[in-house]
mmCIF file of C-alpha atoms and ligand atoms in Angstrom:
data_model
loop_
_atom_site.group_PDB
_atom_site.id
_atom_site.type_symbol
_atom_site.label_atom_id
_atom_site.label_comp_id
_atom_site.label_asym_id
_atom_site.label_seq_id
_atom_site.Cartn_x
_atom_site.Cartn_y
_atom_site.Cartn_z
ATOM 1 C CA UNK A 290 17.499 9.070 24.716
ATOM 2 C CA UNK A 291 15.754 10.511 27.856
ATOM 3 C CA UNK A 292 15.785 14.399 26.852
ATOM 4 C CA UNK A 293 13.290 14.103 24.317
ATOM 5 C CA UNK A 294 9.913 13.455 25.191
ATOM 6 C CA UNK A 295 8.600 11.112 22.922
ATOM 7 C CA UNK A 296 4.820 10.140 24.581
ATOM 8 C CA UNK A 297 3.552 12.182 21.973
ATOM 9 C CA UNK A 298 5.589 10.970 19.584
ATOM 10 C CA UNK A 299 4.178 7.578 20.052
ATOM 11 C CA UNK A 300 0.496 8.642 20.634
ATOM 12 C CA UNK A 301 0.589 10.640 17.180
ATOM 13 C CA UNK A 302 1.476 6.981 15.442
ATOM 14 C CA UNK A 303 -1.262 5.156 17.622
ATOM 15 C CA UNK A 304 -3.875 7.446 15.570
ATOM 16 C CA UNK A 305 -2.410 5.620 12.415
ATOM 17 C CA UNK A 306 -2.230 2.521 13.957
ATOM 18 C CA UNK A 307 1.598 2.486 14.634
ATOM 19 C CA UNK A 308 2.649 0.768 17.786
ATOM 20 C CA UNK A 309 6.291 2.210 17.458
ATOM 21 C CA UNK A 310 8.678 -0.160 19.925
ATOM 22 C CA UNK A 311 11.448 1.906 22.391
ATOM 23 C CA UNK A 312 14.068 0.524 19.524
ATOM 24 C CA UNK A 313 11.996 2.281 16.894
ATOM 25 C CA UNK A 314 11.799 5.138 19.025
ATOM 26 C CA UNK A 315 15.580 5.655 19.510
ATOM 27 C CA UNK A 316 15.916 5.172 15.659
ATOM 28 C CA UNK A 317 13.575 8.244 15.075
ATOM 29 C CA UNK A 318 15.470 10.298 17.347
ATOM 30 C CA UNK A 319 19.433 9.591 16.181
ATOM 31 C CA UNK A 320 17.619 10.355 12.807
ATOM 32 C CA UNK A 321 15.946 13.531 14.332
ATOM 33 C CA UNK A 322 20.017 14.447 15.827
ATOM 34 C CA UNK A 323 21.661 13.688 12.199
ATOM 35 C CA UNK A 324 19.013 15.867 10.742
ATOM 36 C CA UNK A 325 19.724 18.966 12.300
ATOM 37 C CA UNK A 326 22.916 18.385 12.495
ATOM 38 C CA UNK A 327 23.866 18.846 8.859
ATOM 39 C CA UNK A 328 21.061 20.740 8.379
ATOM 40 C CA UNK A 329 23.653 23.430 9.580
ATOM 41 C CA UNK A 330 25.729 22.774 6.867
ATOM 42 C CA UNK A 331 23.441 21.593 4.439
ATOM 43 C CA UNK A 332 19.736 22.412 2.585
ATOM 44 C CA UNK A 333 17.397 19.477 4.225
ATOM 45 C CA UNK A 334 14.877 20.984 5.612
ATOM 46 C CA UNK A 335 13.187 23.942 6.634
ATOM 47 C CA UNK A 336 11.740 22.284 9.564
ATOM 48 C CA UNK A 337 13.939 22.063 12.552
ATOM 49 C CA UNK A 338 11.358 22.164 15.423
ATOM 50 C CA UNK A 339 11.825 19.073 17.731
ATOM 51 C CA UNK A 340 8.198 19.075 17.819
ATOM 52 C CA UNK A 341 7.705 20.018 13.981
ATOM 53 C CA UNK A 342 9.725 17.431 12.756
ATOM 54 C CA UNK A 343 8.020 14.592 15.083
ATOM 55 C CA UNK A 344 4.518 15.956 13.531
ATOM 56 C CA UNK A 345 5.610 17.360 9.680
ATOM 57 C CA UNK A 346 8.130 15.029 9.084
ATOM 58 C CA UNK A 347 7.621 12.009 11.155
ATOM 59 C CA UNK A 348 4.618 11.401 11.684
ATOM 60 C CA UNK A 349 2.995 12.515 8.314
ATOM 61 C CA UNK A 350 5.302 10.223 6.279
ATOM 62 C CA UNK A 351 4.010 7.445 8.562
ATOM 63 C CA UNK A 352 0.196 8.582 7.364
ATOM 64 C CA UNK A 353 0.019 5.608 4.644
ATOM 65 C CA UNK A 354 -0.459 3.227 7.132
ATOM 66 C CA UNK A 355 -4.143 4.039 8.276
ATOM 67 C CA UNK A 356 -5.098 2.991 4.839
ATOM 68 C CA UNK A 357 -7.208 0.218 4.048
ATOM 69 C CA UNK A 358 -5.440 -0.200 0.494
ATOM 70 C CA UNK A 359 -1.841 0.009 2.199
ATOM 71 C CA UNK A 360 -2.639 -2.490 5.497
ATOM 72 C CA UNK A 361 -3.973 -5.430 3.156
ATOM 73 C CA UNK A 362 -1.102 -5.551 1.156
ATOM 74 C CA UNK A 363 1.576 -5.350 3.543
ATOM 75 C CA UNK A 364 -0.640 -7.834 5.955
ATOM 76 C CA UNK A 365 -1.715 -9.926 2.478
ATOM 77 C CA UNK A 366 2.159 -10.276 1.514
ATOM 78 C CA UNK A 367 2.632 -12.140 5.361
ATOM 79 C CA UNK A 368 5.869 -14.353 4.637
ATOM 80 C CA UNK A 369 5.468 -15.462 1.584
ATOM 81 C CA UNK A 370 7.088 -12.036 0.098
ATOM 82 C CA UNK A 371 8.770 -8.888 1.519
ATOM 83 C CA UNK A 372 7.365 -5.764 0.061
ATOM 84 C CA UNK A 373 9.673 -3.483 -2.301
ATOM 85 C CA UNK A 374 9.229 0.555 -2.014
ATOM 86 C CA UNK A 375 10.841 2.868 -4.153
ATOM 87 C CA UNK A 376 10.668 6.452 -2.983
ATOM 88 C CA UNK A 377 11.142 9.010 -5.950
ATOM 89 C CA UNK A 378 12.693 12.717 -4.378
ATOM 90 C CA UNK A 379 13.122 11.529 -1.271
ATOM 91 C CA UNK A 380 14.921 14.465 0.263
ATOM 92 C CA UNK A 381 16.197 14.100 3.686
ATOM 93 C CA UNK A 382 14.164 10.731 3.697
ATOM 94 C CA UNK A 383 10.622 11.080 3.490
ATOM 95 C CA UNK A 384 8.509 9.296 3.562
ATOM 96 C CA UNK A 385 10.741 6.409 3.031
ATOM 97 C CA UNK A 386 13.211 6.690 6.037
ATOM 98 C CA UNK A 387 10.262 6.441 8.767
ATOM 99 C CA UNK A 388 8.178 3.547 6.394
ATOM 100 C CA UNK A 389 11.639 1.457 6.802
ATOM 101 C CA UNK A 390 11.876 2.131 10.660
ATOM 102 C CA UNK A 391 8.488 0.964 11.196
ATOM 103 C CA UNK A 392 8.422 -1.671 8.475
ATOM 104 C CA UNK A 393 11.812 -3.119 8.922
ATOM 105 C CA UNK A 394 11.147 -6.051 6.370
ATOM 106 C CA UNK A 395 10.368 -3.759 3.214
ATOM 107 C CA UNK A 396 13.175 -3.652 0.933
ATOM 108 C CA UNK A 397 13.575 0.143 0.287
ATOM 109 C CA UNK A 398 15.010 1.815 -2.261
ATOM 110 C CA UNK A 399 15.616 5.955 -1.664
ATOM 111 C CA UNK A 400 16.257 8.069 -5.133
ATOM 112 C CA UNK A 401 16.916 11.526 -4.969
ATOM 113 C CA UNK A 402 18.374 13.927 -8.248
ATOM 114 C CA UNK A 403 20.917 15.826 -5.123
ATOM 115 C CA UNK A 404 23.947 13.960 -4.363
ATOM 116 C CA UNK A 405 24.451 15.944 -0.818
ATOM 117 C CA UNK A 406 21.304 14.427 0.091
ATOM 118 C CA UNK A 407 22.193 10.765 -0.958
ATOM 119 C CA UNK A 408 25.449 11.269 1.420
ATOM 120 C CA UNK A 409 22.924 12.002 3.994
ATOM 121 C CA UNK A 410 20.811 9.401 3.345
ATOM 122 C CA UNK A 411 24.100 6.953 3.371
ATOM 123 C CA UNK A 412 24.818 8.291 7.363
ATOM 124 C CA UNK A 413 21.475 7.935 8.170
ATOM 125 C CA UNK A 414 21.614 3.993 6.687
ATOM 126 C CA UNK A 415 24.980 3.489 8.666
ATOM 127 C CA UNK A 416 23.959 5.304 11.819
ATOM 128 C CA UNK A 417 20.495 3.557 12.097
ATOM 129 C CA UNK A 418 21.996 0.214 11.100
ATOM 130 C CA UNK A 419 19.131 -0.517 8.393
ATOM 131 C CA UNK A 420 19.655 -3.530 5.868
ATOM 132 C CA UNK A 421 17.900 -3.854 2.588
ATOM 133 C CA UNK A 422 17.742 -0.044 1.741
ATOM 134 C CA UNK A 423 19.827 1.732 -0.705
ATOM 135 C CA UNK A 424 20.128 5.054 -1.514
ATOM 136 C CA UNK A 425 20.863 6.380 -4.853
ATOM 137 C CA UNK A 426 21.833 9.240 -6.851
ATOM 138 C CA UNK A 427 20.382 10.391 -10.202
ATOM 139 C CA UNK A 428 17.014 11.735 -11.532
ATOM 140 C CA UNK A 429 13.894 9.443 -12.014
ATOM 141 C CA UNK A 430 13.380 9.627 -15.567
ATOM 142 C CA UNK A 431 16.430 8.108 -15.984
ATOM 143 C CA UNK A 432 16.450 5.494 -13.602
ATOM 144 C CA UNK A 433 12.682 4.430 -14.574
ATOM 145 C CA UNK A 434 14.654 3.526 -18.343
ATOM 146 C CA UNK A 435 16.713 0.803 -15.962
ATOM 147 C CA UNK A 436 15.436 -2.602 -16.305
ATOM 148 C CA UNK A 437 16.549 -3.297 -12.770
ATOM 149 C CA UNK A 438 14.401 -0.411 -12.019
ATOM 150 C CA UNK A 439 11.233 -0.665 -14.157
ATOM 151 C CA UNK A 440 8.006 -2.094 -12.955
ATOM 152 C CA UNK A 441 9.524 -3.787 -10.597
ATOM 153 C CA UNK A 442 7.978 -2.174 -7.118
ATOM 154 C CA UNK A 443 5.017 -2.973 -4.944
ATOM 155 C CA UNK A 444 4.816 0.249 -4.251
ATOM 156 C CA UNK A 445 6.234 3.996 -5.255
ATOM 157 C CA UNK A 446 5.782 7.013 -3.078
ATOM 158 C CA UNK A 447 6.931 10.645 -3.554
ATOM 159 C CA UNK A 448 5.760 13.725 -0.837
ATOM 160 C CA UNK A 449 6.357 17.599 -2.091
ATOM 161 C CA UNK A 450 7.899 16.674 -5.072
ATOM 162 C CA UNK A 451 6.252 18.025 -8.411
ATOM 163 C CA UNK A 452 2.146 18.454 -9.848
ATOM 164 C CA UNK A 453 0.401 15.002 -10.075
ATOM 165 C CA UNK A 454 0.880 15.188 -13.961
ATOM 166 C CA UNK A 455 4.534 15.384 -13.753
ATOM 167 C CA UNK A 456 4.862 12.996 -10.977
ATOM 168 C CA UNK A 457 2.815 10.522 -11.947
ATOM 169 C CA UNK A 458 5.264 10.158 -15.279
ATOM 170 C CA UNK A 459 8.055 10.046 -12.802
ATOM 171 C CA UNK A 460 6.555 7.500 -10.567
ATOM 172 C CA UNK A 461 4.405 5.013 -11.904
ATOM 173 C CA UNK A 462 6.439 3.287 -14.463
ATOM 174 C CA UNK A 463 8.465 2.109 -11.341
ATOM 175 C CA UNK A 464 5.204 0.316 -10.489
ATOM 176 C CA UNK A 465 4.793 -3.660 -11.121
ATOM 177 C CA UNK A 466 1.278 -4.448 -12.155
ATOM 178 C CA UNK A 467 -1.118 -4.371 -9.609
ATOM 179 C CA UNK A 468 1.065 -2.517 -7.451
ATOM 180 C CA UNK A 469 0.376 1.257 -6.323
ATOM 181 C CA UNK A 470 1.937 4.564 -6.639
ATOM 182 C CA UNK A 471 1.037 6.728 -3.586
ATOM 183 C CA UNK A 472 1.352 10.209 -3.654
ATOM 184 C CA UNK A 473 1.455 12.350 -0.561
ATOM 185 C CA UNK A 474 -0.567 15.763 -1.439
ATOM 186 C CA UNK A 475 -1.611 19.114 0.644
ATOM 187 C CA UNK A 476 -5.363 19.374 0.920
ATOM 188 C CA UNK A 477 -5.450 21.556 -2.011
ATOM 189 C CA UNK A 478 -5.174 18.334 -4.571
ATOM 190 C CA UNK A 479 -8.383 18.955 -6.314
ATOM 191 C CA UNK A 480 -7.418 20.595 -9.417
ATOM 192 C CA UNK A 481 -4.061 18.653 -9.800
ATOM 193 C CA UNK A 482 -6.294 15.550 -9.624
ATOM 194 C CA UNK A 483 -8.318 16.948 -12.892
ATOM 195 C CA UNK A 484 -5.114 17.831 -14.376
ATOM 196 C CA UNK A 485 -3.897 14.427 -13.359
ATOM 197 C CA UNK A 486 -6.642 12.003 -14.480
ATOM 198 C CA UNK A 487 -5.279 12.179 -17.987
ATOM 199 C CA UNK A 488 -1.595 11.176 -17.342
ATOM 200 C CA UNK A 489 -2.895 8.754 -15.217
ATOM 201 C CA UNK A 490 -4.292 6.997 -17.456
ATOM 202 C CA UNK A 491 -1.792 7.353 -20.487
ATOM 203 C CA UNK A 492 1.166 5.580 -18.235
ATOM 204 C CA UNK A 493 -1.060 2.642 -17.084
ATOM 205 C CA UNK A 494 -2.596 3.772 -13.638
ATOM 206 C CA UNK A 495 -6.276 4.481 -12.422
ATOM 207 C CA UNK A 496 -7.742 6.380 -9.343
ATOM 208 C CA UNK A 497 -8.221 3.416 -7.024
ATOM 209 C CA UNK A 498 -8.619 5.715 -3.686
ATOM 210 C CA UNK A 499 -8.460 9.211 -1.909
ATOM 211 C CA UNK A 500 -7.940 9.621 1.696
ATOM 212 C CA UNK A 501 -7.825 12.566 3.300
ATOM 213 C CA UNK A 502 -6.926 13.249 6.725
ATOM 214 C CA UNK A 503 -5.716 15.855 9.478
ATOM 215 C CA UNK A 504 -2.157 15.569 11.284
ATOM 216 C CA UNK A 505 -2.908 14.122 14.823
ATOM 217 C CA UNK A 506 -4.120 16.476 17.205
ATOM 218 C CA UNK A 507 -4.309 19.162 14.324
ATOM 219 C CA UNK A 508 -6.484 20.585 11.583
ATOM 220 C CA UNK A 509 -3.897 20.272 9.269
ATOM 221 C CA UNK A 510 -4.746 18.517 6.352
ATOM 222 C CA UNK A 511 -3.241 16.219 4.033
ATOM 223 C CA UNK A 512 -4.279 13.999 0.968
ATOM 224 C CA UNK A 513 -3.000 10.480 -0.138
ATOM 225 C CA UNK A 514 -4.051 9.722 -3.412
ATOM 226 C CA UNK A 515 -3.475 5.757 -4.386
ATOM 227 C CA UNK A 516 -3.035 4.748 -8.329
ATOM 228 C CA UNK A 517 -3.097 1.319 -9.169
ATOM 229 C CA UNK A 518 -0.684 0.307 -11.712
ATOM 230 C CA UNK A 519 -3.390 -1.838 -14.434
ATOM 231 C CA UNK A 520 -1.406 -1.712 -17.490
ATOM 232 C CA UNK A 521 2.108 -1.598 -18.134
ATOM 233 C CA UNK A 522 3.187 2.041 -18.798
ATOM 234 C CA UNK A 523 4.316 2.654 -22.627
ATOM 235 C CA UNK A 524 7.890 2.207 -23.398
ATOM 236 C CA UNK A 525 8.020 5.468 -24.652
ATOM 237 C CA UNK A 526 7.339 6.722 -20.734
ATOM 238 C CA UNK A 527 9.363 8.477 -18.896
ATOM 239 C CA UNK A 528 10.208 11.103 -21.736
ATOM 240 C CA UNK A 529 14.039 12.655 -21.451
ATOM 241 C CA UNK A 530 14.760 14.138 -18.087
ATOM 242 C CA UNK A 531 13.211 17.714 -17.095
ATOM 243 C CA UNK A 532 10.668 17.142 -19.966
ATOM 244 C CA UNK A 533 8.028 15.217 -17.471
ATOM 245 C CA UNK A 534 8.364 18.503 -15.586
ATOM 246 C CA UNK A 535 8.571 21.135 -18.644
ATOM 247 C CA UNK A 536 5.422 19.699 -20.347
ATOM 248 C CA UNK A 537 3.350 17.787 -18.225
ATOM 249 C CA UNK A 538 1.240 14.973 -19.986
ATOM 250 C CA UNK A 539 -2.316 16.415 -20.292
HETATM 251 N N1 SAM B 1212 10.222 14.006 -0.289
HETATM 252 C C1 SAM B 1212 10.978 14.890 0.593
HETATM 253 C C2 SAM B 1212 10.056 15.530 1.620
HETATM 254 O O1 SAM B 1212 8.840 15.322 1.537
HETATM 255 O O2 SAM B 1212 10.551 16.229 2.510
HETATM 256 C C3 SAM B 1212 11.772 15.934 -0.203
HETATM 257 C C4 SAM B 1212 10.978 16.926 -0.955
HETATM 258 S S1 SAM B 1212 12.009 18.093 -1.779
HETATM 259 C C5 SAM B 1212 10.967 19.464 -1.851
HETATM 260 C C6 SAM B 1212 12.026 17.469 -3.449
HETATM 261 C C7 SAM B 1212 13.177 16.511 -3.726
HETATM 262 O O3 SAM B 1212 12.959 15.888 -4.984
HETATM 263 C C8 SAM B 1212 14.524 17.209 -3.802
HETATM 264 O O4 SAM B 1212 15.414 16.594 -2.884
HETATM 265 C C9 SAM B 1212 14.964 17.000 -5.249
HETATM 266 O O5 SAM B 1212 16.363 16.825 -5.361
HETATM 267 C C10 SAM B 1212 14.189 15.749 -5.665
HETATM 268 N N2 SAM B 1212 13.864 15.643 -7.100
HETATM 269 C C11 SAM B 1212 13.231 16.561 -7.866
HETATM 270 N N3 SAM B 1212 13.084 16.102 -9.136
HETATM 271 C C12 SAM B 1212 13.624 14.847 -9.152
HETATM 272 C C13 SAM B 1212 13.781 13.847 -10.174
HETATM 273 N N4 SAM B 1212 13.351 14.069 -11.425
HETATM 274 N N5 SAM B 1212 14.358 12.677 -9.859
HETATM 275 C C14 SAM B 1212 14.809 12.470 -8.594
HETATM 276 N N6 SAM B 1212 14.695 13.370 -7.593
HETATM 277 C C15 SAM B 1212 14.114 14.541 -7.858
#
């Protein structure tokens, strides 16, 4: 798709350490079309921008892979065993929709509580031709009771979602052991983190890491905290649906 230019695009990702391939590229941008499009008929985003999309959208969801924590794993797990993802409120798709273009192998699961989003989700799996993703409907606290569900990812990740304390009760029970809920925060994560710490620790998780970073060629800035699943998270955790939210653990 000549119209767009994407050298930027793919310059962005080299600051993360993403080599994106012209196949990858074309991906992004049929996503970037689909987006918009029923963004006219639909709440996905806010962001419409060509170029605020690439950076915002894109390219921030693709952040995770300039960490240390993230690289060994993926690298570590080689061909013996294809990484699992769950992303909790994933939206229009992030960050999980760019993670699977760039990481083809990972088997991705999308969750998201808004069905008109999961039917966008479902286009963007058809259109894009991914395998091993799935998309599906319903709220976290209730899927996080499924023993399909529970403990059973390498990884969770969630961007823009809720506060720390309520997220971390929607995300980390997804976690295996040893596996790692990352969240995507704003630079302004300090006091959630405080907040946080105790909920953390209640559901099974500690602090491994913090990285903080700006948006290429920006002073944006962004946070990823990383919380290591050590214990397995009470059975008692996630509480009833909207509770996690109504009365954070603290
Ligand atoms: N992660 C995307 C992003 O960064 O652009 C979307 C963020 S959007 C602000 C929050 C999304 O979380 C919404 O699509 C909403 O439906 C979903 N959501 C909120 N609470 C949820 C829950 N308990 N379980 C599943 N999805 C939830």
């Amino acid at each position: 798709m000549d119209i767009y230019n994407t050298e930027d695009f793919k310059k962005k990702c080299r600051v993360f350490g993403i080599d994106l391939s012209e196949a990858q590229v074309e991906k992004f941008m049929v996503y970037y079309e689909l987006l918009t499009e029923w963004n006219s008929f639909m709440n996905l985003t806010a962001i419409t921008e060509f170029e605020e999309v690439i950076l915002k959208h894109f390219v921030d969801s693709l952040a995770v892979c300039q960490s240390e924590i993230f690289r060994n794993i993926v690298e570590s797990s080689g061909r013996k065993k294809r990484i699992s993802m769950i992303d909790i409120g994933t939206g229009a798709g992030f960050p999980g929709i760019p993670l699977k273009i760039v990481f083809p192998d990972f088997r991705m699961t999308l969750l998201d509580s808004l069905n008109k989003r999961v039917n966008f989700l479902n286009e963007i799996i058809n259109k894009l031709n991914l395998k091993d993703i799935e998309a599906i409907h319903g709220r976290a606290e209730d899927f996080a009771r499924q023993q399909i569900y529970r403990e059973q990812f390498d990884f969770s990740v969630s961007r823009a979602v809720a506060n720390l304390s309520t997220l971390t009760e929607l995300c980390i029970p997804f976690v295996r052991k040893d596996g790692y809920f990352i969240s995507y925060k704003s630079e302004r994560v300090k006091e959630e983190l405080s907040a946080g710490m105790k909920a953390i620790g209640i559901l099974g998780g500690n602090m491994a890491d913090q990285l903080e970073y700006e948006l290429p060629d920006t002073d944006m800035k962004r946070s990823l905290l990383f919380i290591r699943k050590e214990k397995s998270t009470p059975k008692r955790y996630p509480r009833k649906a909207g509770t996690p939210a109504k009365e954070p653990l603290s």
